[in-house]
Coordinates of C-alpha atoms and ligand atoms in Angstrom, one line a residue:
M1 CA 94.8 33.6 18.2
L2 CA 94.6 32.9 22.2
I3 CA 93.0 36.3 22.8
V4 CA 90.4 35.8 19.8
L5 CA 89.6 32.2 21.2
S6 CA 89.0 33.7 24.9
M7 CA 86.8 36.4 23.4
T8 CA 84.7 34.2 21.3
C9 CA 84.2 32.0 24.7
L10 CA 83.3 34.8 26.6
T11 CA 80.7 36.0 24.1
I12 CA 79.3 32.6 24.0
L13 CA 79.2 32.3 27.9
G14 CA 77.3 35.8 27.8
H15 CA 74.5 34.3 25.9
L16 CA 73.9 31.4 28.5
K17 CA 72.7 31.8 31.8
N18 CA 75.2 31.2 34.6
T19 CA 73.4 29.8 37.6
G20 CA 76.2 29.6 40.0
G21 CA 78.5 27.1 38.5
F22 CA 75.5 25.8 36.5
I23 CA 75.0 26.9 33.0
M24 CA 71.3 27.1 32.1
K25 CA 70.5 27.8 28.4
Q26 CA 67.4 25.4 27.6
V27 CA 64.1 25.7 29.1
G28 CA 61.1 23.5 28.8
I29 CA 57.5 24.5 29.3
I30 CA 54.6 22.0 29.5
G31 CA 51.1 23.9 29.4
L32 CA 51.1 26.7 26.7
G33 CA 47.5 28.1 27.6
I34 CA 46.7 31.5 28.4
M35 CA 49.4 31.6 31.1
G36 CA 51.9 29.4 29.7
A37 CA 51.9 30.7 26.1
P38 CA 53.2 34.2 27.3
M39 CA 55.6 33.0 29.8
A40 CA 57.4 30.8 27.2
A41 CA 57.5 33.9 24.8
N42 CA 59.1 35.8 27.5
L43 CA 61.6 33.1 28.3
V44 CA 62.3 33.2 24.1
K45 CA 62.9 37.0 24.4
A46 CA 65.2 36.7 27.4
G47 CA 67.5 34.5 25.3
F48 CA 66.6 30.9 26.4
E49 CA 66.1 28.1 23.7
V50 CA 62.5 27.0 24.7
F51 CA 61.0 23.6 24.3
G52 CA 57.4 23.4 24.6
Y53 CA 54.5 20.8 24.8
D54 CA 50.8 21.0 24.9
V55 CA 47.9 18.8 23.9
S56 CA 46.0 21.7 22.0
V57 CA 46.8 22.4 18.4
H58 CA 45.6 26.1 18.9
A59 CA 48.2 26.5 21.9
I60 CA 51.0 24.9 19.8
E61 CA 50.4 27.2 16.8
K62 CA 50.5 30.1 19.0
A63 CA 53.7 29.1 21.0
K64 CA 55.5 28.3 17.6
A65 CA 55.0 31.8 16.4
S66 CA 56.7 33.3 19.2
G67 CA 59.7 31.1 18.9
V68 CA 59.1 27.9 20.9
T69 CA 60.3 24.5 19.5
I70 CA 57.3 22.2 20.0
V71 CA 58.1 18.6 21.0
D72 CA 55.4 15.9 21.0
S73 CA 55.3 14.7 24.6
A74 CA 56.2 15.7 28.2
Q75 CA 59.1 13.1 28.1
K76 CA 60.6 14.7 24.9
V77 CA 60.7 17.9 26.5
G78 CA 62.7 16.3 29.4
E79 CA 65.0 15.0 26.7
R80 CA 66.0 18.4 25.6
T81 CA 66.5 20.4 28.9
Q82 CA 67.2 19.8 32.5
W83 CA 64.9 22.7 33.6
V84 CA 61.0 22.2 33.0
I85 CA 58.3 24.4 33.9
T86 CA 54.8 22.9 34.2
M87 CA 51.7 25.4 33.7
L88 CA 48.8 23.0 33.7
P89 CA 45.1 23.1 34.6
N90 CA 45.3 20.6 37.8
T91 CA 46.8 18.3 40.3
S92 CA 46.2 15.1 38.3
I93 CA 47.4 16.7 34.8
V94 CA 50.6 18.1 36.6
E95 CA 51.3 14.5 37.8
D96 CA 50.4 13.0 34.9
A97 CA 52.9 15.2 32.8
I98 CA 55.7 14.3 35.5
F99 CA 55.0 10.7 36.2
G100 CA 52.8 9.4 33.7
H101 CA 53.2 7.1 30.8
D102 CA 55.0 9.9 28.6
G103 CA 56.1 11.6 31.5
L104 CA 59.2 13.7 32.4
I105 CA 60.3 11.2 34.8
H106 CA 61.4 8.9 32.0
S107 CA 63.8 11.3 30.8
L108 CA 65.1 13.9 33.3
P109 CA 68.3 12.9 34.6
A110 CA 69.5 13.1 38.3
G111 CA 70.1 17.0 39.3
S112 CA 67.6 18.3 36.9
T113 CA 64.8 20.8 38.1
V114 CA 61.0 20.7 37.7
I115 CA 59.5 24.2 38.5
D116 CA 55.8 23.7 38.9
E117 CA 54.1 27.0 38.3
S118 CA 50.3 25.5 38.3
S119 CA 48.1 26.2 41.2
I120 CA 47.6 23.2 42.8
T121 CA 47.3 22.3 46.6
P122 CA 50.4 22.1 49.2
V123 CA 49.7 18.3 50.0
A124 CA 50.2 17.5 46.1
S125 CA 53.0 19.8 45.8
R126 CA 54.9 17.9 48.8
N127 CA 53.9 14.5 47.4
I128 CA 55.5 15.5 44.0
G129 CA 58.6 16.9 45.5
A130 CA 59.2 13.7 47.6
R131 CA 58.6 11.4 44.5
L132 CA 60.8 13.5 42.4
E133 CA 63.4 13.4 45.4
E134 CA 63.5 9.5 45.0
K135 CA 65.2 10.1 41.5
Q136 CA 67.5 13.0 42.8
I137 CA 65.3 15.5 40.6
N138 CA 64.7 19.1 42.3
F139 CA 61.6 20.6 42.7
L140 CA 60.0 24.1 43.3
D141 CA 56.6 24.9 43.6
A142 CA 56.1 28.4 42.1
P143 CA 52.6 29.4 41.4
V144 CA 52.1 33.1 40.3
S145 CA 49.8 35.8 40.3
G146 CA 48.9 38.7 37.9
G147 CA 46.8 36.8 35.5
E148 CA 47.3 36.9 31.7
P149 CA 48.2 40.7 31.8
G150 CA 51.2 39.9 34.1
A151 CA 52.3 36.8 32.2
I152 CA 52.2 39.1 28.9
S153 CA 54.2 41.9 30.6
G154 CA 56.6 39.3 32.4
E155 CA 55.6 41.1 35.6
L156 CA 54.0 38.1 37.5
A157 CA 54.3 37.9 41.1
I158 CA 55.8 34.2 41.8
M159 CA 55.7 32.6 45.2
V160 CA 58.1 29.9 45.5
G161 CA 58.4 26.8 47.8
G162 CA 61.7 24.7 47.9
D163 CA 65.3 24.4 48.5
E164 CA 67.2 27.9 48.7
A165 CA 70.0 26.7 46.4
V166 CA 67.8 25.3 43.9
F167 CA 65.6 28.7 44.0
A168 CA 69.0 30.5 43.4
Q169 CA 69.9 28.5 40.5
A170 CA 66.5 29.1 38.8
K171 CA 66.4 32.8 39.3
P172 CA 67.1 33.5 35.8
I173 CA 64.2 31.7 34.6
F174 CA 62.0 33.2 37.2
D175 CA 63.6 36.8 36.2
A176 CA 62.4 36.1 32.5
I177 CA 58.7 35.9 33.6
G178 CA 58.3 37.7 36.8
G179 CA 58.5 41.1 38.5
T180 CA 58.9 39.8 42.1
T181 CA 59.9 36.4 43.0
T182 CA 59.8 35.3 46.7
L183 CA 61.2 32.0 48.4
V184 CA 58.4 31.7 50.9
G185 CA 59.7 28.5 52.6
G186 CA 60.0 24.9 51.7
I187 CA 58.1 22.6 49.2
G188 CA 54.5 23.6 49.5
A189 CA 55.2 27.0 50.7
G190 CA 54.3 28.4 47.4
T191 CA 51.2 26.9 46.7
T192 CA 50.0 27.5 50.1
A193 CA 50.6 31.5 49.4
K194 CA 49.0 31.1 46.1
L195 CA 45.7 29.4 48.1
A196 CA 45.4 32.5 50.3
N197 CA 46.1 34.8 47.2
Q198 CA 43.2 33.2 45.6
V199 CA 40.8 33.6 48.7
M200 CA 41.6 37.2 48.6
V201 CA 41.3 38.0 44.8
N202 CA 38.2 36.2 44.6
L203 CA 36.4 37.6 47.8
N204 CA 37.6 40.8 46.6
I205 CA 35.9 40.2 43.4
A206 CA 32.7 39.2 45.2
A207 CA 32.5 42.2 47.6
M208 CA 33.0 44.4 44.6
S209 CA 30.3 42.8 42.6
E210 CA 27.7 43.2 45.4
A211 CA 28.6 46.9 45.8
L212 CA 28.3 47.5 42.1
V213 CA 25.0 45.8 41.9
L214 CA 23.7 47.9 44.8
A215 CA 25.1 51.0 43.0
A216 CA 23.7 50.0 39.7
K217 CA 20.1 49.2 41.0
S218 CA 20.1 52.8 42.9
G219 CA 20.7 54.3 39.3
I220 CA 24.0 56.0 39.7
D221 CA 26.6 56.3 37.2
I222 CA 28.8 53.3 38.0
D223 CA 31.9 54.7 35.9
K224 CA 31.7 57.9 38.0
M225 CA 31.5 55.9 41.1
Y226 CA 34.5 54.0 40.2
Q227 CA 36.4 57.0 39.5
A228 CA 35.5 58.6 42.9
I229 CA 36.4 55.6 45.2
R230 CA 39.5 54.2 43.2
S231 CA 42.2 56.2 44.8
G232 CA 40.4 55.8 48.2
L233 CA 40.6 52.9 50.8
A234 CA 38.4 50.7 48.4
G235 CA 40.7 51.1 45.7
S236 CA 42.7 48.1 44.6
N237 CA 44.3 46.1 41.6
V238 CA 41.2 44.1 41.4
L239 CA 39.0 47.1 41.3
D240 CA 41.0 48.4 38.4
A241 CA 41.3 45.2 36.6
K242 CA 37.9 44.1 36.8
V243 CA 35.5 47.2 36.8
P244 CA 36.3 48.4 33.2
L245 CA 35.8 44.9 31.9
I246 CA 32.5 44.6 33.9
L247 CA 31.2 47.9 32.6
D248 CA 32.3 46.7 29.0
R249 CA 30.4 43.5 29.6
N250 CA 33.6 41.6 28.5
F251 CA 33.7 38.5 30.2
E252 CA 36.4 37.0 28.1
P253 CA 38.9 34.9 30.3
G254 CA 41.7 36.0 31.7
G255 CA 41.3 33.7 34.6
K256 CA 38.4 31.3 33.9
I257 CA 35.6 30.5 36.6
S258 CA 36.5 26.8 36.2
I259 CA 40.4 27.5 37.1
N260 CA 39.3 29.9 40.2
M261 CA 36.6 27.3 41.2
K262 CA 39.3 24.6 41.3
D263 CA 41.3 26.9 43.4
L264 CA 38.5 27.3 45.9
T265 CA 38.0 23.7 46.1
N266 CA 41.6 23.4 47.1
V267 CA 41.5 26.1 49.5
M268 CA 38.3 24.4 51.5
A269 CA 40.1 20.8 51.3
T270 CA 43.4 22.5 52.7
A271 CA 41.3 24.4 55.1
H272 CA 39.4 21.2 56.4
D273 CA 42.5 19.2 57.0
L274 CA 43.8 22.0 59.1
D275 CA 40.4 22.4 60.9
V276 CA 40.2 26.0 59.6
P277 CA 36.5 27.1 59.0
M278 CA 36.2 29.6 55.9
P279 CA 32.6 30.7 55.9
L280 CA 33.3 33.5 53.2
S281 CA 35.3 31.0 50.7
S282 CA 32.7 28.3 51.3
S283 CA 29.8 30.7 50.3
L284 CA 31.8 31.8 47.3
L285 CA 32.5 28.2 46.2
E286 CA 28.7 27.8 46.2
I287 CA 28.4 31.0 44.0
F288 CA 30.9 29.6 41.7
H289 CA 28.8 26.2 41.2
T290 CA 25.8 28.5 40.8
L291 CA 27.5 30.2 38.0
S292 CA 28.9 26.8 36.4
A293 CA 25.4 25.3 36.6
N294 CA 24.0 28.6 34.7
G295 CA 26.7 28.2 31.8
H296 CA 29.2 30.6 32.9
I297 CA 32.3 28.2 33.6
N298 CA 34.3 29.4 30.9
E299 CA 34.0 33.2 31.5
D300 CA 36.5 35.0 33.4
H301 CA 36.0 35.3 37.2
G302 CA 34.7 38.9 36.7
A303 CA 31.6 37.1 35.9
I304 CA 31.0 36.6 39.6
V305 CA 29.0 39.9 39.2
K306 CA 26.3 38.0 37.3
Y307 CA 25.5 36.0 40.3
F308 CA 24.7 39.1 42.2
E309 CA 23.1 40.9 39.1
N310 CA 20.5 37.9 39.1
L311 CA 19.8 38.2 42.6
A312 CA 18.7 41.8 42.3
N313 CA 17.6 41.7 38.7
V314 CA 19.8 44.6 37.4
T315 CA 22.8 44.7 35.1
V316 CA 25.8 46.7 35.9
S317 CA 26.5 48.7 32.7
R318 CA 27.8 51.9 31.7
K319 CA 24.3 53.1 31.3
P320 CA 22.7 54.1 34.7
G321 CA 19.5 52.0 35.6
A322 CA 19.8 49.5 33.0
K323 CA 18.4 46.1 33.4
Ligands
LIG1 P1 44.8 27.1 30.2 O1 43.6 26.1 30.3 O2 44.7 28.4 29.4 O3 46.1 26.3 29.8 C1 46.3 25.2 30.2 C2 47.3 24.4 29.0 O4 47.4 23.1 29.6 C3 46.3 24.4 27.7 O5 46.8 25.0 26.6 C4 45.9 22.8 27.6 O6 45.9 22.5 26.5 C5 47.2 22.3 28.3 N1 47.0 21.0 28.7 C6 46.1 20.3 29.3 N2 46.4 18.9 29.5 C7 47.7 18.9 29.0 C8 48.6 17.7 29.2 N3 47.9 16.5 29.7 N4 49.6 18.1 28.6 C9 50.0 19.1 28.2 N5 49.3 20.2 28.0 C10 48.1 20.0 28.6 O7 45.0 27.6 31.8 P2 45.5 28.6 32.5 O8 44.7 30.0 32.7 O9 46.9 29.0 31.7 O10 46.0 28.4 33.8 C11 47.1 27.3 33.9 C12 47.5 27.2 35.5 O11 48.0 28.5 36.0 C13 46.4 26.7 36.3 O12 46.8 25.8 37.4 C14 45.9 28.2 36.9 O13 45.2 28.1 38.1 C15 47.0 29.0 37.2 N6 47.0 30.4 37.0 C16 46.1 30.8 36.1 C17 45.7 32.3 36.0 C18 45.0 33.1 34.9 O14 44.6 34.3 35.4 N7 44.8 32.3 34.0 C19 46.5 33.2 37.0 C20 47.5 32.5 37.8 C21 47.4 31.2 37.9

């Protein structure tokens, strides 16, 4: 009898996530969009019971289909679990989900943890962390890179800021959604790393776009050029992710211009606070505003190429010399 009881206990514990003395089984996620939905699905696949909240009916339906239990406010997510991820568009929406009228702050007990995976500013992350600390709630800023494909495959690169012990406890959650997770430093270090990441990714797309337009106007076969250069020094994840989509004229987001424009705006604000001139990033921000004014705000950031195409009156396509 005793043996059967012990084996049953061991089986149950095997289904739970043991985080150094703290048992974690339920996880909440607020924001079930392009990134949040596949992250939630991967948490379900990893054996977590996942509670989700989103304001969009479409997002809710998609998340339900992957096994997420939907509740009807951020506060209610905090009633069901002590581990909550936020994956939301910007700072004010993140702050509202945590501190607003129906926010997490009204339900999460002391000792629980909020993991913000959204891309916001280091100043905002540190401010959120300090306000949560007043209620003895832990906070990690843990933005991600890898886009929708990385979120679907569970191979996101996750850059984390926060306390080492809290990070260690949260590791089973990160393992379910990420390929590599790195604790970069204290609160705000994750969001700082993400801003640097966004500068590199978006300027990379801009440089690539300028070069593609040059090659297109000269009339060479862009697909062959891409094959010729991709294993040399100009090869990159950005090149492999974006050139095939541009050649297919596929600008379905992925990472929307709106989201990346928000990131570059945050980059400039952070840089100016630190007295760091960023001539390339500030030019790119103007390019984003031009694309926004011309109706491309909801397209993938691969649509940066359209700015350069417009300047040179040429279209980058599979057909050499096409206008
Ligand atoms: P998205 O717009 O697809 O998803 C955001 C979701 O939040 C939507 O479903 C929306 O309905 C929901 N939402 C908005 N307000 C809400 C509220 N008050 N309460 C609950 N839900 C609310 O955006 P996304 O592409 O998934 O990006 C989310 C975050 O991840 C952003 O901060 C973005 O910068 C970052 N990010 C995006 C990518 C990418 O490639 N898309 C990559 C890395 C990081």
